[in-house]
Amino acid sequence: MSLAVSDAPRFTAPGAARIAEEVFGVRGTAEPLPSERDQNFLVRAEAGGRFVLKIANSGERKETLDFQNALIERLAERCPELRFPRVVQGIKKEGPFFLRMLTWVEGACMAAVSPHSDELLASLGRALGQIDRALEGFAHEAAHRTLHWDVRHACLSRQHLALLPDHRRRIVEARLDECARVDWRTLRHGIVHGDANDYNVLVDGGRVVSILDFGDAVHTATVCDLAIAVAYAMLGKRDPIAAARRVVEAYHAQYPLTEPEADSLFALAIARLCLSVCYSAYHAQTAPRNVYLGVTDAPAWSLLERLGEFPEDWPRDVFRRACGFAHGRTAAALLEARKEHLGPSLSLSYRKPLHITHGWRQRLFDAAGRGYLDCVNNVSHVGHCHPRVAEAAARQMRRLNTNTRYLHEDLVEYIERLTATLPPPLRVAYLVCSGSEANELALRLARAHTGRNDVIVIDTAYHGNTNALIDISPYKFNGPGGRGKPAHVHVVPMPDAYRRPACGPAEVRDAVGRASGVAAFFCESALSCAGQIILPPGYLREALAAVREAGGLCVADEVQTGFGRAGSHFWMFQTQGVVPDIVTMGKPIGNGHPMGAVITTPEIAASFANGMEYFNTFGGNPVSCAVGLAVLDVIRDEGLQENARETGAYLLAELKDLAGRHPMIGDVRGQGLFIGIEFVRDRETREPAAEEAAAIVEAAREHGILLSTDGPFHNVIKIKPPLVFSRADAGLLLGEISAHAADGTARRDRDRARDSRYPG
Ligand code: PMP
């Protein structure tokens, strides 16, 4: 049975003061405290001391109050680290209302404490774990009741669903459905506090010292108690799952959860928020003046609406880890094992490496419950773990996966669809497994077709990890461990409009002149490792002409730039108004599935068919083709090229605006969702600000935004997110960059002011 809010007592403060004096012998003043269906007053005794006068709802049974008193006494006795009230003189009566007087417990309400530190959240879990442990085995007749706030009866809130606007109703319905799938028989039951919301939690000295208000204590699934605390602990947090994890971990240390409890916890916590918003919608009609009833509404909706950002099983996975149920190792253990068994010529991103366990759309999620906006992983082109791509791979993997020496529908459909994205005569495809394989093959095609050997490349370019490709990658052969430029390779400077405005295609013509026979000019259609450089208009047209005049071929490396990222065009080379002889593809082509492709003309392909077979065991296998087709479908169906155009243009314009205000940003450039921000120490000298850019990347990681640097001076922050990146995401990123740029500018001004005060 539930008590009606409309039956709540309505005493005035003087009336309450009178009761305190006449019934309990405590003379003093009374002031009302918030409550849903009872009335509570803070009584300040004239003789000193503070009390809470509790006037129960007229529908309340005496046994229920007996139960609450017994509960308080048990907790006071068994939880020595926590503070609980003392019951003064038992249960009294005034008219139809039962009365109780409790001593006041010192502490600040957790809802009023901000921010919630990790230690505070852990202390909440600890306190609740101690309470639930103390209540184990506690029995009372009156605890067996149907309370509408009991998460076990979440379904009761469905009667109010009609009061919610459509999109919110759908969210709540789906979450209540999830809660309905919980198998309650697998959960332990017992008496619990039942309302560890942050208005009932008291904090002192940065930790939780008490959890009050026993009005919702009930016999239910024990884990509901933690679910409620977790539900409120998540509200208003940038990383709600991380906040929840702190509570869960500490609770588990006091009072271990079972696996079924850990697994159902998140669904129950969310169900509690659903209850809250449903009853709030109901009370908004019946008791519009009771502000207490609506206090969690806004943050609860904000979280419920954000849930779609999270991968489905991630919160559960985080909680399982927190309880030691997951088989996974800690980040430290992973790092150690990696050091021992993984080839060491590979660095990890970030000073504090990330332990990512899940991905969803433009976000990555770690083992500790934090989410990150991914601004750099261009491989997950249509969004991390896109369900259509995953499903296509899984379905085909179950049916058949073999090589391309058999006829297969998907292979043919895929090469038809892929070549159709390119202008003629680019009609012949080779399917491989990586960008490196694609460029390696492109090099062989060019040499076979031209009968020549030399290659022209742009400075700081990277084309792949094989022997032949390291030789044509200045990024590597001129970098640490590199052995310098081989004789057959000719490097032209980067046509970097910011640092070398005079640089252009004439330098390609010069290189052609130096070569003893050019097989190919390898060129990214926009330079990625070189610092997100957009080629000047006309660059490729003139460069291609020079190379072709000398009988060489032009290879457009679209490994980073292809598949709609350019926004205005599907392929970045199209922004230059040219048609290359060979196009190489990788990264986004399979949305993370290892794939690559080379597309060329029938003529070049014919030159390569000299009798030696080209066989690639995995290239073009049915699973890869199914994946490739799904990627093309999603790009089309979700309008991702269009999004790259619109969101990219917005982000670029806003970044340019930032650059105008912050001297630390020397240059901003980009095309679609391929953008670079170049940081400098001085606008005049353009001294690269590499350390500053690296510091921004590290700080942004702490704030949940993933970035990275590149370019010959490592001072360019590159932005190349999954193409589902939204305007709201751009807003977050802009806020982050702006804060750091302002900071850096202020610091530089401070340094300058200091230097001018102390010259020399
Ligand atoms: N070309 C370019 C432009 C690249 O950026 C890369 C990879 N970073 C490659 C080729 C090689 O691709 P993969 O790592 O798939 O072999």
CSV table of C-alpha atoms and ligand atoms in Angstrom, one decimal, residues 378-379 433-439 461-466 469 473 524 526 528-529 557-561 584-587 595-596 720, ligand 1:
chain,number,residue,atom,x,y,z
A,378,ASN,CA,39.5,8.0,-38.7
A,379,VAL,CA,39.4,4.2,-39.1
A,433,CYS,CA,44.3,-6.1,-46.2
A,434,SER,CA,45.8,-2.8,-45.2
A,435,GLY,CA,46.9,0.6,-46.5
A,436,SER,CA,50.5,-0.7,-46.6
A,437,GLU,CA,49.5,-3.6,-48.8
A,438,ALA,CA,47.7,-1.2,-51.1
A,439,ASN,CA,50.6,1.1,-51.5
A,461,ALA,CA,54.9,11.6,-46.0
A,462,TYR,CA,54.1,8.2,-44.7
A,463,HIS,CA,52.9,5.5,-47.1
A,464,GLY,CA,53.2,2.3,-45.1
A,465,ASN,CA,55.3,-0.2,-43.1
A,466,THR,CA,56.9,-2.5,-45.6
A,469,LEU,CA,57.3,1.8,-48.4
A,473,SER,CA,58.3,7.5,-46.5
A,524,GLU,CA,48.3,11.9,-50.3
A,526,ALA,CA,45.8,16.0,-48.4
A,528,SER,CA,48.1,13.8,-43.0
A,529,CYS,CA,51.3,12.9,-41.1
A,557,ASP,CA,47.1,7.7,-51.4
A,558,GLU,CA,43.6,8.1,-50.0
A,559,VAL,CA,44.2,5.8,-47.0
A,560,GLN,CA,43.5,8.7,-44.6
A,561,THR,CA,41.4,11.0,-46.7
A,584,THR,CA,45.1,3.4,-52.8
A,585,MET,CA,42.6,2.9,-49.9
A,586,GLY,CA,42.8,1.6,-46.3
A,587,LYS,CA,41.8,2.7,-42.8
A,595,MET,CA,41.0,-4.0,-45.5
A,596,GLY,CA,42.6,-2.1,-48.2
A,720,LYS,CA,39.8,13.5,-38.1
B,1,PMP,N1,49.2,5.6,-46.2
B,1,PMP,C1,48.9,6.6,-45.3
B,1,PMP,C2,48.7,8.0,-45.8
B,1,PMP,C3,48.8,6.3,-44.0
B,1,PMP,O1,48.5,7.2,-43.1
B,1,PMP,C4,49.0,4.9,-43.6
B,1,PMP,C5,48.8,4.5,-42.1
B,1,PMP,N2,48.9,5.5,-41.2
B,1,PMP,C6,49.3,4.0,-44.5
B,1,PMP,C7,49.4,4.4,-45.8
B,1,PMP,C8,49.5,2.5,-44.2
B,1,PMP,O2,48.3,1.9,-43.8
B,1,PMP,P1,48.3,0.6,-42.8
B,1,PMP,O3,48.8,1.1,-41.5
B,1,PMP,O4,46.9,0.2,-42.9
B,1,PMP,O5,49.2,-0.4,-43.4
